[in-house]
Tab-separated table of N, CA and C in Angstrom:
chain	number	residue	atom	x	y	z
A	1	MET	N	-250.959	44.915	146.058
A	1	MET	CA	-250.282	45.476	144.876
A	1	MET	C	-250.960	44.926	143.705
A	2	THR	N	-251.029	45.906	142.772
A	2	THR	CA	-251.453	45.631	141.333
A	2	THR	C	-250.273	45.410	140.397
A	3	LEU	N	-250.474	44.159	139.795
A	3	LEU	CA	-249.379	43.791	138.808
A	3	LEU	C	-249.648	44.489	137.618
A	4	HIS	N	-248.531	44.983	136.734
A	4	HIS	CA	-248.731	45.658	135.545
A	4	HIS	C	-247.912	44.795	134.609
A	5	TRP	N	-248.125	44.348	133.589
A	5	TRP	CA	-247.208	43.556	132.601
A	5	TRP	C	-246.753	44.706	131.758
A	6	SER	N	-245.575	44.651	131.243
A	6	SER	CA	-244.990	45.696	130.303
A	6	SER	C	-245.507	44.928	128.860
A	7	ALA	N	-245.386	45.775	127.986
A	7	ALA	CA	-245.947	45.316	126.455
A	7	ALA	C	-244.925	44.200	126.090
A	8	ARG	N	-243.713	44.455	126.320
A	8	ARG	CA	-242.711	43.394	126.028
A	8	ARG	C	-242.975	42.097	126.664
A	9	ALA	N	-243.415	42.123	127.967
A	9	ALA	CA	-243.666	40.780	128.695
A	9	ALA	C	-244.957	40.255	128.379
A	10	ARG	N	-246.049	40.887	128.083
A	10	ARG	CA	-247.177	40.587	127.546
A	10	ARG	C	-246.941	39.760	126.163
A	11	VAL	N	-246.228	40.403	125.093
A	11	VAL	CA	-246.082	39.807	123.905
A	11	VAL	C	-245.202	38.677	124.054
A	12	ALA	N	-244.089	38.471	124.893
A	12	ALA	CA	-243.555	37.307	125.327
A	12	ALA	C	-244.361	36.190	125.836
A	13	ARG	N	-245.106	36.436	126.729
A	13	ARG	CA	-245.836	35.628	127.656
A	13	ARG	C	-246.765	34.978	126.553
A	14	PHE	N	-247.568	35.649	125.604
A	14	PHE	CA	-248.605	35.175	124.591
A	14	PHE	C	-247.831	34.223	123.594
A	15	ALA	N	-246.578	34.777	123.181
A	15	ALA	CA	-245.907	33.852	122.105
A	15	ALA	C	-245.401	32.738	122.705
A	16	ALA	N	-245.124	32.790	123.805
A	16	ALA	CA	-244.668	31.326	124.704
A	16	ALA	C	-245.786	30.409	124.482
A	17	ILE	N	-246.937	30.810	124.803
A	17	ILE	CA	-248.174	30.076	125.174
A	17	ILE	C	-248.545	29.577	123.707
A	18	ASP	N	-248.373	30.424	122.708
A	18	ASP	CA	-248.733	30.284	121.333
A	18	ASP	C	-247.864	29.092	120.910
A	19	PHE	N	-246.431	29.117	121.128
A	19	PHE	CA	-245.504	28.145	120.767
A	19	PHE	C	-246.085	26.850	121.445
A	20	ILE	N	-246.309	26.791	122.703
A	20	ILE	CA	-246.537	25.416	123.309
A	20	ILE	C	-247.921	24.927	122.781
A	21	ALA	N	-248.744	25.837	122.530
A	21	ALA	CA	-250.058	25.200	121.775
A	21	ALA	C	-249.873	24.648	120.612
A	22	GLN	N	-249.044	24.899	119.643
A	22	GLN	CA	-248.774	24.115	118.536
A	22	GLN	C	-248.704	22.741	118.495
A	23	ASP	N	-247.974	22.343	119.676
A	23	ASP	CA	-247.756	20.966	119.905
A	23	ASP	C	-248.863	20.406	121.074
A	24	ASN	N	-249.160	21.043	121.953
A	24	ASN	CA	-250.034	20.592	122.889
A	24	ASN	C	-250.840	21.715	123.405
A	25	PRO	N	-252.160	22.085	122.961
A	25	PRO	CA	-253.055	23.117	123.521
A	25	PRO	C	-253.407	23.021	124.928
A	26	ARG	N	-253.606	21.638	125.458
A	26	ARG	CA	-253.940	21.458	126.890
A	26	ARG	C	-252.748	21.998	127.786
A	27	ALA	N	-251.606	21.582	127.341
A	27	ALA	CA	-250.383	22.011	128.165
A	27	ALA	C	-250.179	23.661	128.081
A	28	ALA	N	-250.384	24.305	126.932
A	28	ALA	CA	-250.487	25.766	126.712
A	28	ALA	C	-251.538	26.325	127.806
A	29	LEU	N	-252.618	25.843	127.922
A	29	LEU	CA	-253.739	26.384	128.776
A	29	LEU	C	-253.230	26.057	130.170
A	30	GLY	N	-252.679	25.051	130.494
A	30	GLY	CA	-252.123	24.770	131.752
A	30	GLY	C	-251.190	25.746	132.287
A	31	GLN	N	-250.181	25.995	131.195
A	31	GLN	CA	-249.067	26.916	131.585
A	31	GLN	C	-249.678	28.346	131.746
A	32	LEU	N	-250.845	28.677	130.993
A	32	LEU	CA	-251.115	30.113	131.235
A	32	LEU	C	-251.845	30.108	132.529
A	33	ASP	N	-252.580	29.120	132.992
A	33	ASP	CA	-253.269	29.013	134.280
A	33	ASP	C	-252.120	29.116	135.421
A	34	GLU	N	-251.061	28.419	135.219
A	34	GLU	CA	-249.914	28.607	136.178
A	34	GLU	C	-249.382	29.891	136.388
A	35	ILE	N	-249.148	30.526	135.212
A	35	ILE	CA	-248.643	31.833	135.278
A	35	ILE	C	-249.475	32.888	135.863
A	36	GLU	N	-251.027	32.680	135.715
A	36	GLU	CA	-251.875	33.600	136.266
A	36	GLU	C	-251.776	33.190	137.734
A	37	LYS	N	-251.857	31.942	138.211
A	37	LYS	CA	-251.747	31.516	139.528
A	37	LYS	C	-250.459	32.304	140.380
A	38	GLN	N	-249.329	32.199	139.759
A	38	GLN	CA	-248.147	32.676	140.318
A	38	GLN	C	-248.036	34.167	140.575
A	39	THR	N	-248.710	34.893	139.338
A	39	THR	CA	-248.743	36.469	139.284
A	39	THR	C	-249.737	36.726	140.371
A	40	ASP	N	-250.802	36.076	140.536
A	40	ASP	CA	-251.807	36.469	141.682
A	40	ASP	C	-251.098	36.239	142.963
A	41	LEU	N	-250.189	35.210	143.141
A	41	LEU	CA	-249.360	35.309	144.421
A	41	LEU	C	-248.528	36.343	144.469
A	42	LEU	N	-247.679	36.610	143.504
A	42	LEU	CA	-246.941	37.988	143.519
A	42	LEU	C	-247.603	39.182	143.974
A	43	SER	N	-248.960	39.415	143.334
A	43	SER	CA	-249.704	40.359	143.665
A	43	SER	C	-249.983	40.470	145.045
A	44	GLN	N	-250.314	39.299	145.707
A	44	GLN	CA	-250.629	39.297	147.149
A	44	GLN	C	-249.490	39.385	148.131
A	45	ASN	N	-248.484	38.898	147.626
A	45	ASN	CA	-247.244	38.732	148.274
A	45	ASN	C	-245.839	39.517	147.619
A	46	PRO	N	-245.972	40.691	147.537
A	46	PRO	CA	-244.899	41.390	146.665
A	46	PRO	C	-243.543	41.079	147.159
A	47	GLY	N	-243.326	40.660	148.514
A	47	GLY	CA	-242.039	40.508	148.901
A	47	GLY	C	-241.346	39.100	148.324
A	48	MET	N	-242.297	38.480	147.251
A	48	MET	CA	-241.761	37.361	146.572
A	48	MET	C	-240.888	37.772	145.527
A	49	GLY	N	-240.851	38.858	145.113
A	49	GLY	CA	-240.132	39.596	144.042
A	49	GLY	C	-238.811	40.448	144.540
A	50	ARG	N	-238.035	41.038	143.565
A	50	ARG	CA	-237.130	41.870	143.832
A	50	ARG	C	-237.415	43.104	143.094
A	51	ALA	N	-236.844	44.355	143.871
A	51	ALA	CA	-237.077	45.577	143.286
A	51	ALA	C	-236.117	45.766	142.153
A	52	SER	N	-236.547	46.357	140.986
A	52	SER	CA	-235.783	46.694	139.886
A	52	SER	C	-235.895	48.296	139.637
A	53	GLY	N	-236.336	48.966	140.446
A	53	GLY	CA	-236.421	50.268	140.231
A	53	GLY	C	-237.776	50.753	141.072
A	54	PRO	N	-237.984	52.105	140.981
A	54	PRO	CA	-239.202	52.543	141.831
A	54	PRO	C	-240.385	51.931	141.168
A	55	GLY	N	-241.307	51.284	142.097
A	55	GLY	CA	-242.325	50.713	141.726
A	55	GLY	C	-242.225	49.483	140.646
A	56	ARG	N	-241.036	49.159	140.468
A	56	ARG	CA	-240.860	47.780	139.552
A	56	ARG	C	-240.199	46.590	140.334
A	57	TRP	N	-240.928	45.512	140.042
A	57	TRP	CA	-240.493	44.213	140.760
A	57	TRP	C	-240.314	43.189	139.697
A	58	HIS	N	-239.363	42.349	139.835
A	58	HIS	CA	-239.249	41.053	139.201
A	58	HIS	C	-239.217	39.980	139.923
A	59	ALA	N	-239.911	38.914	139.528
A	59	ALA	CA	-240.058	37.699	139.997
A	59	ALA	C	-239.832	36.502	139.155
A	60	ARG	N	-239.090	35.357	139.713
A	60	ARG	CA	-239.162	34.120	139.153
A	60	ARG	C	-240.303	33.237	139.416
A	61	LEU	N	-240.947	33.002	138.593
A	61	LEU	CA	-242.104	32.228	138.583
A	61	LEU	C	-241.871	30.765	138.761
A	62	SER	N	-242.337	29.906	139.689
A	62	SER	CA	-241.643	28.493	139.928
A	62	SER	C	-241.854	27.446	138.888
A	63	SER	N	-242.863	27.824	137.833
A	63	SER	CA	-243.097	26.844	136.656
A	63	SER	C	-242.365	27.362	135.355
A	64	THR	N	-241.827	28.562	135.465
A	64	THR	CA	-241.486	29.097	133.999
A	64	THR	C	-239.796	29.437	134.357
A	65	ARG	N	-239.205	29.736	133.274
A	65	ARG	CA	-237.896	30.109	133.236
A	65	ARG	C	-237.862	31.599	132.862
A	66	GLN	N	-239.007	32.387	132.763
A	66	GLN	CA	-238.978	33.665	132.224
A	66	GLN	C	-239.126	34.694	133.621
A	67	GLN	N	-238.744	35.935	133.355
A	67	GLN	CA	-238.863	36.806	134.389
A	67	GLN	C	-240.099	37.777	134.042
A	68	CYS	N	-240.724	38.374	134.909
A	68	CYS	CA	-241.827	39.306	134.577
A	68	CYS	C	-241.191	40.722	134.605
A	69	PRO	N	-240.909	41.272	133.547
A	69	PRO	CA	-240.286	42.882	133.591
A	69	PRO	C	-241.386	43.826	134.145
């Protein structure tokens, strides 16, 4: 399965990373790496998410409190 980020989700993801980077750039990079790792898992295992409409899935990432619209 190919994961497609909505424009809103992309903006929110990078805004969160930028916010974290203001205090701790290393933590921001670690968080970005973790998001990428978890979304790769979702792509390989779509059953981890839940359907929210035709061709749309939401998933709670283990290390974040955001959802991927």
